[in-house]
Amino acid sequence: MVIAVDGPAASGKGTIARALAAHFGLPHMDTGSLYRAVGLAVLRAGGDPADAALAAKCARMLDVTALDDPALRESATARAASVISAHPEVRAALLECQRGFARQPGGAVLDGRDIGTVIAPDADIKIFVTASLEVRARRRQAETPERDLAVVHANLAERDARDSGRDAAPLRQAEDAILLDTSAMDREAAIARAIALAEARLAEKTALR
Ligand code: CDP
């Protein structure tokens, strides 16, 4: 069973993907951390994330087993990730590792921007998690309270526009994805709703077989 969870920044997709993985006993991959690691590698090399050749080189050299650097969560890294992820060469370099993870026996849960559309278009369950920009900005600020809400809001809006507007695998809801708007939900409610939606979709699929 493959579960694809997509959505914009701070929508709650990571929390939901982890909860679905625990519920169904499946391995989970946070694909955003791959793009963040490439963005961080470019910054640490003193390069410009807009440099497609350098970003692609960093993507090809990426050690996917070392994605626990706390600097991956910084907003400068998120910004760099959003810039390097628009380069088709970078996406191509990261494709096989994600497809391989999705294809493993027993299945997997992956979260990102293009899981239901590009990485695993045949996923059994696709959930597109979203929330209003205001709610997402407040959530992200709560994770890093020292930052100004207006700055967090502006950073997210910039990243939303770049992720949705790019030509290569833009952020969009797959036609067969279930929409889950978590704007008015707390963490527990969003998780409970996602599990209920996934179980219902699974029951539907089983009945059709
Ligand atoms: O955690 P948050 O939602 O803020 O971001 P993330 O999922 O870690 O992703 C960081 C950036 O990587 C995004 O802004 C996207 O530009 C890019 N990304 C992507 O292009 N495709 C994916 N499958 C996952 C992330």
XYZ file of N, CA and C and ligand atoms in Angstrom:
652
model
N 0.835 -1.205 0.000
C 0.000 0.000 0.000
C 0.869 1.253 0.000
N 0.622 2.134 -0.948
C 1.381 3.380 -1.023
C 0.443 4.545 -0.702
N 0.874 5.406 0.205
C 0.076 6.577 0.579
C 0.868 7.831 0.221
N 0.262 8.696 -0.573
C 0.890 9.945 -0.995
C 0.240 11.103 -0.243
N 1.063 11.900 0.422
C 0.544 13.063 1.150
C 1.246 14.297 0.595
N 0.500 15.192 -0.011
C 1.086 16.419 -0.569
C 0.426 17.637 0.044
N 1.090 18.779 -0.111
C 0.487 20.017 0.368
C 1.527 21.102 0.535
N 1.062 22.339 0.740
C 1.991 23.458 0.901
C 2.705 23.441 2.255
N 3.669 24.334 2.406
C 4.470 24.423 3.628
C 3.584 24.651 4.847
N 3.912 23.945 5.930
C 3.237 24.094 7.226
C 1.740 23.772 7.189
N 1.342 22.949 6.232
C -0.074 22.549 6.148
C -0.390 21.447 7.157
N 0.664 20.785 7.649
C 0.468 19.656 8.565
C 0.701 18.332 7.863
N 1.202 18.372 6.622
C 1.346 17.119 5.858
C 2.362 16.166 6.479
N 3.433 16.713 7.073
C 4.455 15.855 7.689
C 3.893 15.117 8.897
N 3.178 15.843 9.746
C 2.552 15.249 10.938
C 1.567 14.167 10.526
N 0.778 14.481 9.512
C -0.242 13.539 9.049
C 0.413 12.312 8.417
N 1.463 12.532 7.628
C 2.143 11.394 6.985
C 2.755 10.475 8.040
N 3.377 11.065 9.059
C 3.982 10.237 10.116
C 2.906 9.441 10.867
N 1.766 10.096 11.126
C 0.682 9.418 11.846
C 0.091 8.281 11.001
N -0.047 8.498 9.688
C -0.572 7.442 8.814
C 0.410 6.275 8.758
N 1.702 6.591 8.710
C 2.730 5.545 8.668
C 2.656 4.698 9.941
N 2.506 5.350 11.096
C 2.420 4.613 12.360
C 1.134 3.781 12.400
N 0.043 4.376 11.942
C -1.253 3.682 11.971
C -1.250 2.415 11.116
N -0.679 2.520 9.897
C -0.698 1.372 8.980
C 0.584 0.530 9.061
N 1.518 0.915 9.939
C 2.763 0.157 10.084
C 3.639 0.221 8.843
N 3.730 1.402 8.223
C 4.504 1.561 6.983
C 5.707 2.478 7.208
N 6.772 2.308 6.425
C 7.887 3.252 6.507
C 7.492 4.594 5.890
N 8.130 5.662 6.359
C 7.767 7.019 5.911
C 8.974 7.765 5.360
N 8.777 8.484 4.278
C 9.835 9.359 3.762
C 9.311 10.794 3.644
N 10.052 11.715 4.294
C 9.764 13.153 4.191
C 10.609 13.653 3.015
N 10.007 13.746 1.831
C 10.807 14.080 0.640
C 11.310 15.524 0.679
N 10.641 16.384 1.451
C 11.112 17.769 1.581
C 12.525 17.823 2.139
N 12.863 16.831 3.000
C 14.205 16.864 3.595
C 15.282 16.602 2.540
N 14.942 15.902 1.469
C 15.919 15.692 0.382
C 16.231 17.038 -0.292
N 15.147 17.776 -0.592
C 15.334 19.087 -1.242
C 16.017 20.073 -0.291
N 15.658 19.996 0.991
C 16.317 20.865 1.970
C 17.808 20.545 2.037
N 18.165 19.249 2.006
C 19.577 18.856 2.097
C 20.360 19.359 0.883
N 19.734 19.337 -0.287
C 20.411 19.847 -1.480
C 20.582 21.369 -1.354
N 19.529 22.047 -0.894
C 19.611 23.499 -0.706
C 20.713 23.863 0.270
N 20.800 23.095 1.374
C 21.824 23.358 2.396
C 23.229 23.107 1.834
N 23.366 22.043 1.045
C 24.684 21.732 0.461
C 25.137 22.861 -0.461
N 24.201 23.422 -1.216
C 24.546 24.539 -2.121
C 24.982 25.751 -1.300
N 24.215 26.059 -0.238
C 24.564 27.212 0.610
C 25.941 27.004 1.251
N 26.194 25.787 1.730
C 27.470 25.515 2.408
C 28.640 25.536 1.426
N 28.363 25.269 0.162
C 29.426 25.340 -0.857
C 29.657 26.793 -1.273
N 28.883 27.708 -0.665
C 29.013 29.125 -0.994
C 28.386 29.456 -2.341
N 27.508 28.559 -2.815
C 26.906 28.756 -4.142
C 25.562 29.463 -4.087
N 25.009 29.671 -5.285
C 23.719 30.330 -5.435
C 22.682 29.243 -5.778
N 21.588 29.129 -5.003
C 20.581 28.104 -5.302
C 20.002 28.215 -6.722
N 20.126 29.385 -7.326
C 19.629 29.542 -8.699
C 20.542 28.865 -9.725
N 21.747 28.462 -9.298
C 22.717 27.807 -10.185
C 22.307 26.332 -10.360
N 21.653 26.032 -11.480
C 21.095 24.692 -11.700
C 22.178 23.617 -11.746
N 23.319 23.913 -12.379
C 24.372 22.899 -12.522
C 24.941 22.524 -11.153
N 25.192 23.533 -10.312
C 25.729 23.255 -8.976
C 24.701 22.479 -8.135
N 23.430 22.911 -8.204
C 22.386 22.244 -7.412
C 22.226 20.791 -7.854
N 22.292 20.541 -9.161
C 22.152 19.169 -9.667
C 23.325 18.316 -9.199
N 24.526 18.921 -9.186
C 25.703 18.186 -8.717
C 25.510 17.805 -7.230
N 25.048 18.767 -6.435
C 24.807 18.488 -5.008
C 23.727 17.411 -4.851
N 22.711 17.436 -5.702
C 21.629 16.440 -5.619
C 22.175 15.051 -5.933
N 23.047 14.961 -6.941
C 23.596 13.649 -7.318
C 24.529 13.102 -6.239
N 25.156 14.028 -5.471
C 26.114 13.596 -4.431
C 25.444 13.403 -3.068
N 24.143 13.640 -3.005
C 23.449 13.645 -1.701
C 23.524 12.294 -0.993
N 23.855 12.346 0.297
C 23.837 11.126 1.117
C 22.460 11.069 1.785
N 21.583 10.237 1.245
C 20.200 10.221 1.740
C 20.065 9.572 3.116
N 21.166 9.032 3.642
C 21.088 8.435 4.982
C 21.468 9.456 6.052
N 21.896 10.652 5.642
C 22.315 11.670 6.621
C 21.437 12.913 6.485
N 20.188 12.784 6.956
C 19.255 13.907 6.810
C 18.788 14.401 8.174
N 19.720 14.377 9.162
C 19.298 14.768 10.509
C 19.972 16.059 10.994
N 20.575 16.811 10.071
C 21.228 18.068 10.441
C 20.160 19.090 10.865
N 20.242 19.656 12.085
C 19.223 20.635 12.516
C 19.117 21.835 11.563
N 20.203 22.153 10.862
C 20.176 23.290 9.923
C 19.193 23.055 8.769
N 18.777 21.797 8.576
C 17.798 21.516 7.512
C 16.483 22.235 7.776
N 16.169 22.494 9.055
C 14.867 23.078 9.399
C 14.881 24.600 9.358
N 16.045 25.218 9.142
C 16.119 26.691 9.161
C 15.410 27.301 7.953
N 14.938 28.548 8.128
C 14.157 29.146 7.044
C 15.022 29.466 5.824
N 16.313 29.758 6.043
C 17.198 30.006 4.887
C 17.329 28.728 4.051
N 17.347 27.584 4.743
C 17.424 26.301 4.035
C 16.133 26.039 3.268
N 15.001 26.352 3.903
C 13.705 26.149 3.240
C 13.633 26.982 1.967
N 14.127 28.206 2.055
C 14.096 29.084 0.890
C 14.980 28.521 -0.224
N 16.184 28.088 0.157
C 17.108 27.510 -0.835
C 16.487 26.251 -1.448
N 15.816 25.440 -0.603
C 15.171 24.206 -1.100
C 14.127 24.535 -2.146
N 13.380 25.585 -1.879
C 12.312 25.947 -2.809
C 12.890 26.454 -4.138
N 14.078 27.072 -4.095
C 14.711 27.546 -5.347
C 15.322 26.365 -6.110
N 16.099 25.518 -5.420
C 16.763 24.407 -6.147
C 15.741 23.379 -6.657
N 14.578 23.283 -5.972
C 13.605 22.258 -6.374
C 12.898 22.604 -7.687
N 13.075 23.826 -8.158
C 12.474 24.198 -9.445
C 13.346 23.759 -10.622
N 14.595 23.340 -10.366
C 15.471 22.899 -11.463
C 15.117 21.459 -11.847
N 14.728 21.217 -13.093
C 14.374 19.849 -13.499
C 15.506 18.848 -13.267
N 16.784 19.284 -13.416
C 17.922 18.363 -13.221
C 17.987 17.881 -11.770
N 17.620 18.769 -10.843
C 17.625 18.393 -9.423
C 16.513 17.366 -9.182
N 15.334 17.631 -9.708
C 14.205 16.716 -9.507
C 14.525 15.353 -10.109
N 15.176 15.367 -11.280
C 15.533 14.094 -11.932
C 16.514 13.312 -11.062
N 17.467 14.009 -10.453
C 18.478 13.331 -9.629
C 17.860 12.704 -8.380
N 16.751 13.278 -7.899
C 16.142 12.773 -6.658
C 14.971 11.809 -6.912
N 14.653 11.598 -8.189
C 13.459 10.813 -8.540
C 13.570 9.346 -8.125
N 14.666 8.692 -8.530
C 14.768 7.245 -8.320
C 14.761 6.855 -6.843
N 15.425 7.664 -6.029
C 15.469 7.310 -4.603
C 14.064 7.363 -3.999
N 13.245 8.329 -4.461
C 11.865 8.419 -3.959
C 10.997 7.298 -4.527
N 11.129 7.029 -5.839
C 10.333 5.940 -6.455
C 10.706 4.597 -5.827
N 11.999 4.407 -5.585
C 12.462 3.156 -4.978
C 11.856 2.984 -3.592
N 11.802 4.078 -2.843
C 11.217 4.017 -1.492
C 9.728 3.637 -1.596
N 9.042 4.242 -2.570
C 7.600 3.979 -2.738
C 7.337 2.539 -3.175
N 8.286 1.963 -3.921
C 8.075 0.622 -4.482
C 8.443 -0.511 -3.536
N 8.960 -0.207 -2.351
C 9.442 -1.306 -1.509
C 8.293 -2.235 -1.114
N 8.624 -3.518 -0.908
C 7.572 -4.487 -0.601
C 6.813 -4.052 0.647
N 5.508 -4.167 0.609
C 4.708 -3.791 1.776
C 4.213 -2.354 1.689
N 4.896 -1.526 0.902
C 4.430 -0.160 0.691
C 5.116 0.880 1.539
N 4.618 2.115 1.463
C 5.270 3.233 2.144
C 4.355 4.447 2.143
N 4.703 5.391 3.011
C 4.032 6.693 3.028
C 5.083 7.729 2.651
N 4.779 8.581 1.690
C 5.708 9.658 1.313
C 4.961 10.973 1.385
N 5.633 12.017 1.875
C 4.994 13.331 1.820
C 5.884 14.321 1.088
N 5.233 15.261 0.399
C 5.984 16.250 -0.382
C 5.066 17.177 -1.149
N 5.456 17.451 -2.394
C 4.673 18.356 -3.235
C 4.127 17.650 -4.474
N 4.845 16.601 -4.923
C 4.506 15.950 -6.200
C 4.417 14.435 -6.048
N 4.099 13.962 -4.859
C 4.068 12.501 -4.650
C 2.893 11.890 -5.425
N 1.720 12.464 -5.275
C 0.540 11.917 -5.958
C 0.521 12.181 -7.445
N 1.295 13.165 -7.910
C 1.266 13.521 -9.328
C 2.426 12.918 -10.120
N 3.627 12.850 -9.519
C 4.819 12.438 -10.273
C 5.498 11.200 -9.687
N 5.747 11.214 -8.386
C 6.538 10.129 -7.781
C 5.737 8.828 -7.723
N 4.501 8.908 -7.266
C 3.681 7.697 -7.130
C 2.269 7.969 -7.657
N 2.143 8.176 -8.978
C 0.808 8.506 -9.519
C -0.207 7.384 -9.323
N 0.283 6.148 -9.071
C -0.643 5.026 -8.844
C -0.856 4.751 -7.357
N -0.505 5.673 -6.498
C -0.651 5.460 -5.045
C -2.080 5.029 -4.709
N -2.209 4.166 -3.729
C -3.535 3.661 -3.337
C -4.363 4.750 -2.677
N -3.701 5.587 -1.892
C -4.398 6.650 -1.173
C -3.611 7.940 -1.376
N -4.304 8.997 -1.802
C -3.649 10.298 -1.965
C -4.410 11.325 -1.131
N -3.688 12.034 -0.312
C -4.318 13.079 0.498
C -3.597 14.388 0.221
N -4.360 15.413 -0.103
C -3.780 16.739 -0.311
C -4.160 17.581 0.905
N -3.150 17.895 1.715
C -3.395 18.609 2.971
C -3.170 20.100 2.741
N -4.113 20.897 3.164
C -3.913 22.336 3.026
C -4.452 23.064 4.265
N -4.181 24.356 4.332
C -4.711 25.227 5.379
C -4.490 26.654 4.883
N -5.224 27.591 5.432
C -5.068 28.969 4.964
C -3.648 29.456 5.276
N -3.213 30.437 4.497
C -1.871 30.997 4.695
C -1.715 31.550 6.117
N -2.772 32.186 6.637
C -2.714 32.783 7.984
C -2.460 31.694 9.030
N -3.231 30.615 8.923
C -3.093 29.525 9.894
C -1.707 28.891 9.771
N -1.245 28.675 8.558
C 0.068 28.042 8.361
C 1.187 28.932 8.903
N 1.054 30.238 8.716
C 2.076 31.155 9.227
C 2.113 31.115 10.757
N 0.935 31.074 11.379
C 0.898 31.013 12.851
C 1.514 29.713 13.356
N 1.230 28.608 12.662
C 1.807 27.311 13.069
C 3.325 27.334 12.940
N 3.816 27.852 11.824
C 5.268 27.857 11.613
C 5.947 28.773 12.625
N 5.278 29.888 12.951
C 5.874 30.805 13.920
C 5.940 30.167 15.316
N 4.934 29.340 15.630
C 4.928 28.670 16.942
C 6.128 27.732 17.084
N 6.624 27.214 15.933
C 7.799 26.323 15.980
C 9.072 27.131 16.236
N 9.068 28.400 15.806
C 10.249 29.262 15.944
C 9.782 30.622 16.449
N 9.375 30.680 17.754
C 8.679 31.866 18.272
C 9.478 33.167 18.204
N 10.803 33.050 18.052
C 11.579 34.292 18.015
C 11.365 35.074 16.725
N 10.760 34.418 15.755
C 10.599 35.090 14.471
C 9.288 35.870 14.389
N 9.346 36.954 13.654
C 8.213 37.852 13.496
C 7.150 37.202 12.599
N 5.873 37.269 13.011
C 4.806 36.616 12.255
C 4.725 37.131 10.813
N 4.910 38.447 10.656
C 4.805 39.022 9.308
C 5.900 38.469 8.380
N 7.089 38.229 8.949
C 8.199 37.690 8.143
C 7.906 36.234 7.764
N 7.414 35.471 8.743
C 7.074 34.060 8.486
C 6.005 33.990 7.390
N 4.998 34.852 7.515
C 3.888 34.927 6.559
C 4.433 35.228 5.157
N 5.300 36.214 5.060
C 5.860 36.609 3.751
C 6.711 35.489 3.155
N 7.511 34.811 4.006
C 8.353 33.711 3.512
C 7.503 32.576 2.953
N 6.413 32.252 3.677
C 5.548 31.160 3.219
C 4.855 31.537 1.911
N 4.399 32.773 1.824
C 3.706 33.226 0.609
C 4.656 33.159 -0.584
N 5.923 33.545 -0.353
C 6.920 33.509 -1.437
C 7.151 32.063 -1.879
N 7.259 31.163 -0.889
C 7.527 29.755 -1.207
C 6.314 29.115 -1.899
N 5.101 29.436 -1.427
C 3.871 28.926 -2.072
C 3.866 29.297 -3.541
N 4.170 30.577 -3.813
C 4.107 31.075 -5.186
C 5.140 30.354 -6.044
N 6.351 30.162 -5.504
C 7.403 29.503 -6.284
C 7.069 28.029 -6.509
N 6.596 27.349 -5.449
C 6.303 25.912 -5.554
C 5.127 25.635 -6.498
N 4.149 26.531 -6.515
C 2.974 26.309 -7.371
C 3.193 26.819 -8.784
N 4.062 27.808 -8.928
C 4.218 28.455 -10.233
C 5.293 27.853 -11.116
N 6.142 26.959 -10.567
C 7.240 26.423 -11.382
C 6.713 25.450 -12.460
N 7.541 25.243 -13.501
C 7.149 24.327 -14.583
C 7.358 22.874 -14.187
N 8.447 22.602 -13.425
C 8.801 21.222 -13.096
C 8.026 20.754 -11.868
N 7.106 19.804 -12.078
C 6.338 19.201 -10.983
C 5.820 20.236 -9.982
N 4.985 21.170 -10.433
C 4.472 22.178 -9.497
C 3.575 21.554 -8.428
N 3.458 22.263 -7.310
C 2.560 21.818 -6.250
C 1.126 21.909 -6.759
N 0.448 20.770 -6.852
C -0.981 20.807 -7.182
C -1.650 19.527 -6.682
N -2.954 19.620 -6.497
C -3.700 18.465 -6.001
C -3.928 17.490 -7.146
N -3.565 16.213 -6.958
C -3.848 15.203 -7.984
C -5.361 15.067 -8.113
N -5.832 14.719 -9.313
C -7.280 14.628 -9.541
C -7.964 13.646 -8.596
N -7.253 12.561 -8.265
C -7.861 11.542 -7.411
C -7.442 11.675 -5.942
N -6.948 12.849 -5.562
C -6.550 13.046 -4.159
C -7.726 13.564 -3.334
N -7.759 13.154 -2.077
C -8.777 13.647 -1.146
C -8.235 14.945 -0.553
N -9.058 15.986 -0.533
C -8.628 17.270 0.033
C -8.905 17.291 1.536
N -7.880 17.654 2.294
C -8.056 17.779 3.751
C -7.595 19.169 4.167
N -8.565 20.032 4.469
C -8.252 21.397 4.899
C -8.188 21.406 6.425
N -6.993 21.642 6.961
C -6.807 21.558 8.418
C -6.887 22.928 9.114
N -7.361 23.959 8.371
C -7.374 25.325 8.934
C -8.044 25.393 10.302
N -9.164 24.683 10.435
C -9.924 24.785 11.690
C -9.685 23.580 12.597
N -8.623 22.826 12.343
C -8.390 21.607 13.137
C -7.107 21.720 13.939
N -7.115 21.137 15.145
C -5.838 21.041 15.853
C -5.151 19.753 15.379
N -3.955 19.526 15.909
C -3.135 18.398 15.466
C -3.894 17.060 15.555
N -4.524 16.821 16.721
C -5.196 15.534 16.943
C -6.371 15.358 15.986
N -7.131 16.456 15.787
C -8.301 16.371 14.902
C -7.858 16.096 13.463
N -6.774 16.739 13.039
C -6.290 16.549 11.664
C -5.824 15.102 11.458
N -5.121 14.565 12.460
C -4.641 13.180 12.361
C -5.830 12.217 12.308
N -6.802 12.425 13.205
C -7.971 11.533 13.256
C -8.724 11.570 11.925
N -8.875 12.766 11.368
C -9.593 12.905 10.093
C -8.830 12.208 8.962
N -7.511 12.372 8.933
C -6.704 11.752 7.875
C -6.797 10.232 7.956
N -6.749 9.697 9.174
C -6.834 8.232 9.327
C -8.221 7.752 8.879
N -9.255 8.494 9.256
C -10.617 8.099 8.862
C -10.762 8.136 7.336
N -10.218 9.179 6.697
C -10.304 9.288 5.231
C -9.542 8.147 4.560
N -8.365 7.842 5.077
C -7.550 6.782 4.480
C -8.232 5.425 4.651
N -8.787 5.181 5.832
C -9.484 3.900 6.071
C -10.699 3.787 5.143
N -11.419 4.888 4.955
C -12.608 4.865 4.095
C -12.203 4.589 2.644
N -11.126 5.219 2.198
C -10.663 5.011 0.815
C -10.207 3.561 0.615
N -9.572 3.034 1.638
C -9.087 1.648 1.584
C -10.264 0.673 1.510
N -11.303 0.936 2.314
C -12.492 0.072 2.325
C -13.176 0.123 0.959
N -13.250 1.310 0.359
C -13.841 1.486 -0.974
C -13.085 0.644 -2.000
N -11.749 0.736 -1.943
C -10.893 0.008 -2.891
C -11.048 -1.492 -2.721
N -11.115 -1.927 -1.476
C -11.239 -3.363 -1.202
C -12.590 -3.868 -1.719
N -13.636 -3.057 -1.548
C -14.983 -3.457 -1.993
C -15.028 -3.575 -3.518
N -14.240 -2.745 -4.218
C -14.243 -2.757 -5.682
C -13.496 -3.954 -6.255
N -12.618 -4.560 -5.428
C -11.785 -5.647 -5.963
C -12.571 -6.922 -6.175
O 8.181 21.486 5.863
P 7.764 22.432 4.776
O 6.413 22.118 4.285
O 8.005 23.864 5.109
O 8.746 22.194 3.550
P 9.338 20.842 3.015
O 8.256 19.838 2.769
O 10.479 20.418 3.867
O 9.899 21.272 1.548
C 10.879 22.282 1.381
C 10.840 22.705 -0.081
O 11.252 21.594 -0.898
C 9.463 23.091 -0.612
O 9.206 24.480 -0.480
C 9.514 22.671 -2.077
O 9.999 23.712 -2.874
C 10.520 21.546 -2.110
N 9.904 20.227 -2.294
C 9.575 19.822 -3.575
O 9.750 20.571 -4.515
N 9.066 18.580 -3.803
C 8.844 17.742 -2.789
N 8.366 16.521 -3.052
C 9.139 18.137 -1.456
C 9.652 19.405 -1.234
